[in-house]
Amino acid sequence: MTTGMNEAAPAMWRNSGKAVPTQPAPLAAEPGRPLIIRIGKRLRGLFDRMIAASSLVANDPVLDVRQFGWTALLRDQWQTIRDEAAAVALQGQPAPSLATISPDHRSIAEVDKWRSFFLWGYGYPIEDNLARCPATQALVARIPGLNSAFFSILAPGTHIPAHRGVTKGLITCHLGLFVPRDGDVRMRVADRIVRWAEGETLVFDDTYDHEVWNDSAGTRVVLLVQFERPLRNPGKWIADLFLGVVRRSPFVQEARANIKSWNAAVEQLEA
């Protein structure tokens, strides 16, 4: 990233003497990412093949939720999670655009279209946000190998173009919280089309090419969880090494700083 943390943090404008967080208008991922990120992307295919060969669960684009017994905890408590999501991410100051938080998502996350309220990010708890969601905090803490957890919010008319995840060492789970019924809200994972349902979980491998549409007049909200793929060695060694590098990289550290800046701006507004 060629700009510093303060430039990527929420911009401010003045209204009745108080600072209000607004969004920058990035439309593309910033160039000049650190060397370790560029090297990692070049080697990612090799790493993913080695991780796949060591996987203890299927390598399919969409996985059977029954392979992950803890998903039943989310389904059983989905309404409680939905209530907390509505309170923290859909009322008052909305959750920030993902483009504000993560510079590496700016090529796919149009400002104000894809918002994220982070609870965990690449192994780091977001304490301020977790404190506002105690029931969700207790539930996600029981997920084996938890890497990230956040409320993912798509505005009406949003299209997230085709992209892929960072590493096959992680698997993604969505819990449907608010799913509009007045249109077609769907995701393509490889050659499969899947749709969300409120109170249901969807587990998939985001290293497959995937894209998302919210062709409705409503807002789609899911709890998005990323967790470590169950692995034997040597794949586990490789996945752990790669994730360790990513967690210490600017890719993650800038995002953590930007979340902290956003929360500070909102706290100032609400003071």
C-alpha positions as a printed NumPy array, in Angstrom:
array([[  0.   ,   0.   ,   0.   ],
       [  1.416,   3.366,  -0.96 ],
       [ -0.637,   5.459,   1.464],
       [ -0.47 ,   5.464,   5.239],
       [ -3.076,   4.348,   7.726],
       [ -4.468,   7.829,   8.291],
       [ -5.242,   8.243,   4.591],
       [ -7.165,   4.951,   4.49 ],
       [ -9.077,   5.648,   7.714],
       [-12.594,   7.138,   7.62 ],
       [-12.72 ,  10.683,   6.348],
       [-14.455,  13.349,   8.463],
       [-16.858,  16.202,   7.849],
       [-18.444,  18.663,  10.214],
       [-22.112,  18.719,  11.14 ],
       [-23.412,  20.67 ,  14.127],
       [-19.936,  20.76 ,  15.583],
       [-19.416,  16.994,  15.598],
       [-17.17 ,  14.863,  13.455],
       [-19.106,  12.382,  11.356],
       [-17.432,   9.374,   9.71 ],
       [-17.87 ,   9.247,   5.975],
       [-16.48 ,   7.021,   3.247],
       [-13.646,   7.656,   0.802],
       [-14.349,   6.78 ,  -2.792],
       [-11.837,   4.068,  -3.752],
       [-12.724,   2.076,  -6.833],
       [ -9.65 ,  -0.108,  -7.26 ],
       [ -7.16 ,  -1.968,  -5.098],
       [ -4.127,   0.156,  -4.405],
       [ -0.893,  -0.776,  -6.207],
       [  2.507,  -1.282,  -4.659],
       [  1.584,  -3.918,  -2.093],
       [  4.518,  -5.208,   0.021],
       [  6.867,  -7.786,  -1.477],
       [  5.72 , -10.569,   0.873],
       [  2.121, -10.181,  -0.362],
       [  3.181, -10.249,  -4.013],
       [  5.354, -13.333,  -3.466],
       [  2.579, -15.02 ,  -1.496],
       [  0.133, -14.544,  -4.342],
       [  2.574, -16.087,  -6.801],
       [  3.075, -19.148,  -4.594],
       [ -0.542, -19.445,  -3.515],
       [ -1.478, -22.   ,  -6.159],
       [  1.303, -24.356,  -5.056],
       [  0.412, -23.915,  -1.386],
       [ -3.29 , -24.51 ,  -2.087],
       [ -2.598, -27.765,  -3.925],
       [ -0.499, -29.054,  -1.031],
       [ -3.138, -27.996,   1.501],
       [ -5.911, -29.652,  -0.538],
       [ -3.991, -32.928,  -0.59 ],
       [ -3.916, -32.86 ,   3.231],
       [ -7.543, -31.879,   3.787],
       [ -9.635, -33.932,   6.215],
       [-12.849, -32.618,   4.651],
       [-14.039, -32.342,   1.063],
       [-12.365, -29.947,  -1.365],
       [-15.654, -29.2  ,  -3.137],
       [-16.776, -25.624,  -3.852],
       [-19.776, -26.031,  -1.507],
       [-19.427, -28.311,   1.515],
       [-21.943, -30.304,   3.534],
       [-22.713, -28.414,   6.756],
       [-23.003, -31.759,   8.535],
       [-19.215, -32.024,   8.374],
       [-19.082, -29.09 ,  10.805],
       [-21.193, -29.868,  13.848],
       [-20.703, -26.42 ,  15.403],
       [-22.806, -24.824,  12.644],
       [-25.853, -26.141,  14.537],
       [-25.014, -23.66 ,  17.328],
       [-25.401, -20.785,  14.887],
       [-28.628, -22.123,  13.429],
       [-30.12 , -22.672,  16.889],
       [-29.361, -19.086,  17.973],
       [-29.731, -17.286,  14.67 ],
       [-32.49 , -14.932,  15.823],
       [-30.411, -13.771,  18.774],
       [-27.48 , -13.145,  16.433],
       [-29.789, -11.318,  14.016],
       [-31.04 ,  -9.023,  16.789],
       [-27.491,  -8.069,  17.728],
       [-26.552,  -7.517,  14.083],
       [-29.534,  -5.202,  13.608],
       [-28.637,  -3.194,  16.712],
       [-24.958,  -2.632,  15.897],
       [-24.802,  -2.612,  12.118],
       [-28.16 ,  -1.415,  10.81 ],
       [-29.117,   1.386,  13.211],
       [-27.522,   4.762,  13.875],
       [-24.097,   5.016,  12.266],
       [-23.948,   2.064,   9.855],
       [-21.039,  -0.325,   9.678],
       [-18.178,   0.953,   7.504],
       [-17.692,   0.045,   3.88 ],
       [-15.29 ,  -2.851,   3.444],
       [-13.381,  -0.631,   0.991],
       [-12.678,   1.727,   3.906],
       [-11.421,  -1.038,   6.169],
       [ -9.443,  -3.212,   3.749],
       [ -7.448,  -1.574,   0.931],
       [ -7.08 ,  -4.967,  -0.766],
       [-10.858,  -5.201,  -1.267],
       [-11.253,  -1.906,  -3.101],
       [-11.381,  -3.524,  -6.538],
       [-14.53 ,  -5.495,  -5.624],
       [-16.166,  -3.603,  -2.729],
       [-17.99 ,  -0.559,  -4.062],
       [-18.302,   2.175,  -1.434],
       [-21.556,   2.007,   0.557],
       [-22.568,  -1.234,  -1.188],
       [-20.693,  -3.791,   0.926],
       [-20.358,  -2.986,   4.61 ],
       [-18.743,  -5.05 ,   7.356],
       [-18.987,  -5.   ,  11.148],
       [-15.967,  -6.979,  12.35 ],
       [-15.943,  -9.099,  15.495],
       [-12.753, -11.034,  14.703],
       [-10.256, -10.399,  11.933],
       [ -7.507, -12.901,  11.062],
       [ -7.231, -14.144,  14.639],
       [ -7.476, -10.701,  16.258],
       [-10.538,  -9.918,  18.402],
       [-12.147,  -6.496,  17.901],
       [-12.876,  -5.93 ,  21.564],
       [-15.075,  -2.831,  21.174],
       [-17.358,  -4.591,  18.721],
       [-17.438,  -7.88 ,  20.614],
       [-18.565,  -6.068,  23.753],
       [-21.629,  -4.841,  21.849],
       [-22.557,  -8.386,  20.743],
       [-22.181, -10.604,  23.834],
       [-24.362, -13.475,  22.608],
       [-22.65 , -13.615,  19.219],
       [-19.27 , -13.323,  20.927],
       [-19.997, -16.375,  23.074],
       [-21.144, -18.407,  20.07 ],
       [-18.262, -17.631,  17.707],
       [-15.789, -18.316,  20.523],
       [-16.876, -21.965,  20.316],
       [-15.945, -22.319,  16.63 ],
       [-12.82 , -24.494,  16.186],
       [-10.021, -22.678,  14.409],
       [-11.863, -19.34 ,  14.261],
       [-10.047, -16.883,  12.006],
       [-12.557, -14.119,  11.244],
       [-16.16 , -13.256,  12.004],
       [-18.168, -10.248,  10.878],
       [-21.615,  -9.117,   9.824],
       [-21.521,  -8.813,   6.031],
       [-24.081,  -6.321,   4.73 ],
       [-25.018,  -5.942,   1.055],
       [-27.106,  -2.987,  -0.06 ],
       [-29.888,  -3.381,  -2.645],
       [-28.561,  -3.719,  -6.176],
       [-25.072,  -4.798,  -5.11 ],
       [-22.926,  -6.971,  -7.356],
       [-19.616,  -8.243,  -5.995],
       [-17.581,  -9.285,  -9.034],
       [-15.761, -12.583,  -9.367],
       [-12.87 , -12.991,  -6.934],
       [-11.183, -15.626,  -4.773],
       [-10.019, -15.964,  -1.176],
       [ -6.535, -15.781,   0.281],
       [ -5.812, -19.419,   1.112],
       [ -7.311, -22.897,   0.952],
       [ -6.298, -23.233,   4.59 ],
       [ -9.518, -21.347,   5.435],
       [-13.165, -22.273,   4.87 ],
       [-16.075, -19.812,   4.934],
       [-19.465, -20.178,   6.604],
       [-22.435, -17.835,   6.113],
       [-25.388, -17.704,   8.507],
       [-28.381, -16.022,   6.884],
       [-29.789, -13.215,   9.07 ],
       [-31.713, -10.876,   6.742],
       [-32.469, -12.242,   3.267],
       [-34.772, -10.178,   1.017],
       [-37.6  , -12.082,  -0.64 ],
       [-38.608,  -9.539,  -3.267],
       [-35.857, -10.451,  -5.735],
       [-32.986, -12.809,  -6.408],
       [-30.172, -12.791,  -3.847],
       [-27.576, -15.369,  -4.83 ],
       [-23.926, -16.382,  -5.05 ],
       [-22.028, -18.337,  -7.683],
       [-19.247, -20.563,  -6.346],
       [-17.37 , -22.126,  -9.286],
       [-20.224, -23.529, -11.402],
       [-22.788, -23.703,  -8.593],
       [-25.486, -21.148,  -7.779],
       [-26.499, -21.01 ,  -4.111],
       [-28.994, -18.857,  -2.226],
       [-29.22 , -17.873,   1.415],
       [-32.08 , -18.591,   3.787],
       [-32.664, -16.939,   7.125],
       [-31.483, -19.161,   9.949],
       [-29.553, -21.513,   7.64 ],
       [-25.808, -21.958,   7.216],
       [-23.876, -22.212,   3.964],
       [-20.301, -23.535,   3.983],
       [-18.026, -23.06 ,   0.974],
       [-14.418, -22.861,  -0.186],
       [-13.804, -19.259,  -1.198],
       [-10.63 , -20.107,  -3.122],
       [-12.99 , -21.101,  -5.92 ],
       [-13.957, -18.22 ,  -8.18 ],
       [-17.165, -16.72 ,  -6.754],
       [-19.39 , -13.68 ,  -7.11 ],
       [-22.489, -12.307,  -5.411],
       [-25.662, -10.483,  -6.458],
       [-28.335,  -8.734,  -4.42 ],
       [-30.942,  -8.164,  -7.096],
       [-33.593,  -6.979,  -4.672],
       [-34.865,  -3.847,  -2.963],
       [-33.744,  -5.056,   0.467],
       [-30.527,  -5.394,   2.442],
       [-28.898,  -8.81 ,   2.785],
       [-27.077,  -9.512,   6.046],
       [-25.153, -12.659,   6.971],
       [-22.782, -13.574,   9.76 ],
       [-19.622, -14.448,   7.827],
       [-17.215, -16.782,   9.61 ],
       [-13.852, -17.984,   8.358],
       [-12.287, -20.929,  10.123],
       [ -9.239, -23.114,   9.649],
       [ -9.659, -26.108,   7.378],
       [ -9.194, -29.423,   9.228],
       [ -5.84 , -30.718,   7.965],
       [ -3.216, -33.381,   8.443],
       [  0.46 , -32.676,   7.915],
       [  2.24 , -31.495,   5.851],
       [ -0.7  , -29.338,   4.729],
       [ -1.307, -28.042,   8.242],
       [  2.299, -26.88 ,   8.573],
       [  2.011, -25.013,   5.28 ],
       [ -1.378, -23.476,   6.09 ],
       [ -0.24 , -22.362,   9.549],
       [  2.943, -20.821,   8.146],
       [  1.076, -18.97 ,   5.403],
       [ -1.612, -17.691,   7.797],
       [  1.055, -16.558,  10.239],
       [  2.655, -14.424,   7.551],
       [ -0.696, -12.995,   6.456],
       [ -1.704, -12.12 ,  10.033],
       [  1.478, -10.071,  10.503],
       [  1.286,  -8.413,   7.086],
       [  0.058,  -4.887,   6.232],
       [ -2.943,  -6.607,   4.581],
       [ -4.264,  -7.337,   8.092],
       [ -2.537,  -4.701,  10.214],
       [ -3.88 ,  -1.801,   8.101],
       [ -7.374,  -3.216,   8.396],
       [ -7.062,  -3.446,  12.194],
       [ -5.899,   0.171,  12.378],
       [ -8.727,   1.322,  10.127],
       [-11.359,  -0.457,  12.237],
       [ -9.923,   1.222,  15.333],
       [-10.061,   4.623,  13.612],
       [-13.636,   4.063,  12.47 ],
       [-14.774,   3.044,  15.957],
       [-13.068,   6.084,  17.482],
       [-14.856,   8.373,  15.019],
       [-18.236,   6.814,  15.803],
       [-17.577,   7.033,  19.538],
       [-16.773,  10.742,  19.157],
       [-20.   ,  11.262,  17.233],
       [-22.101,   9.489,  19.85 ],
       [-20.429,  11.18 ,  22.831]])
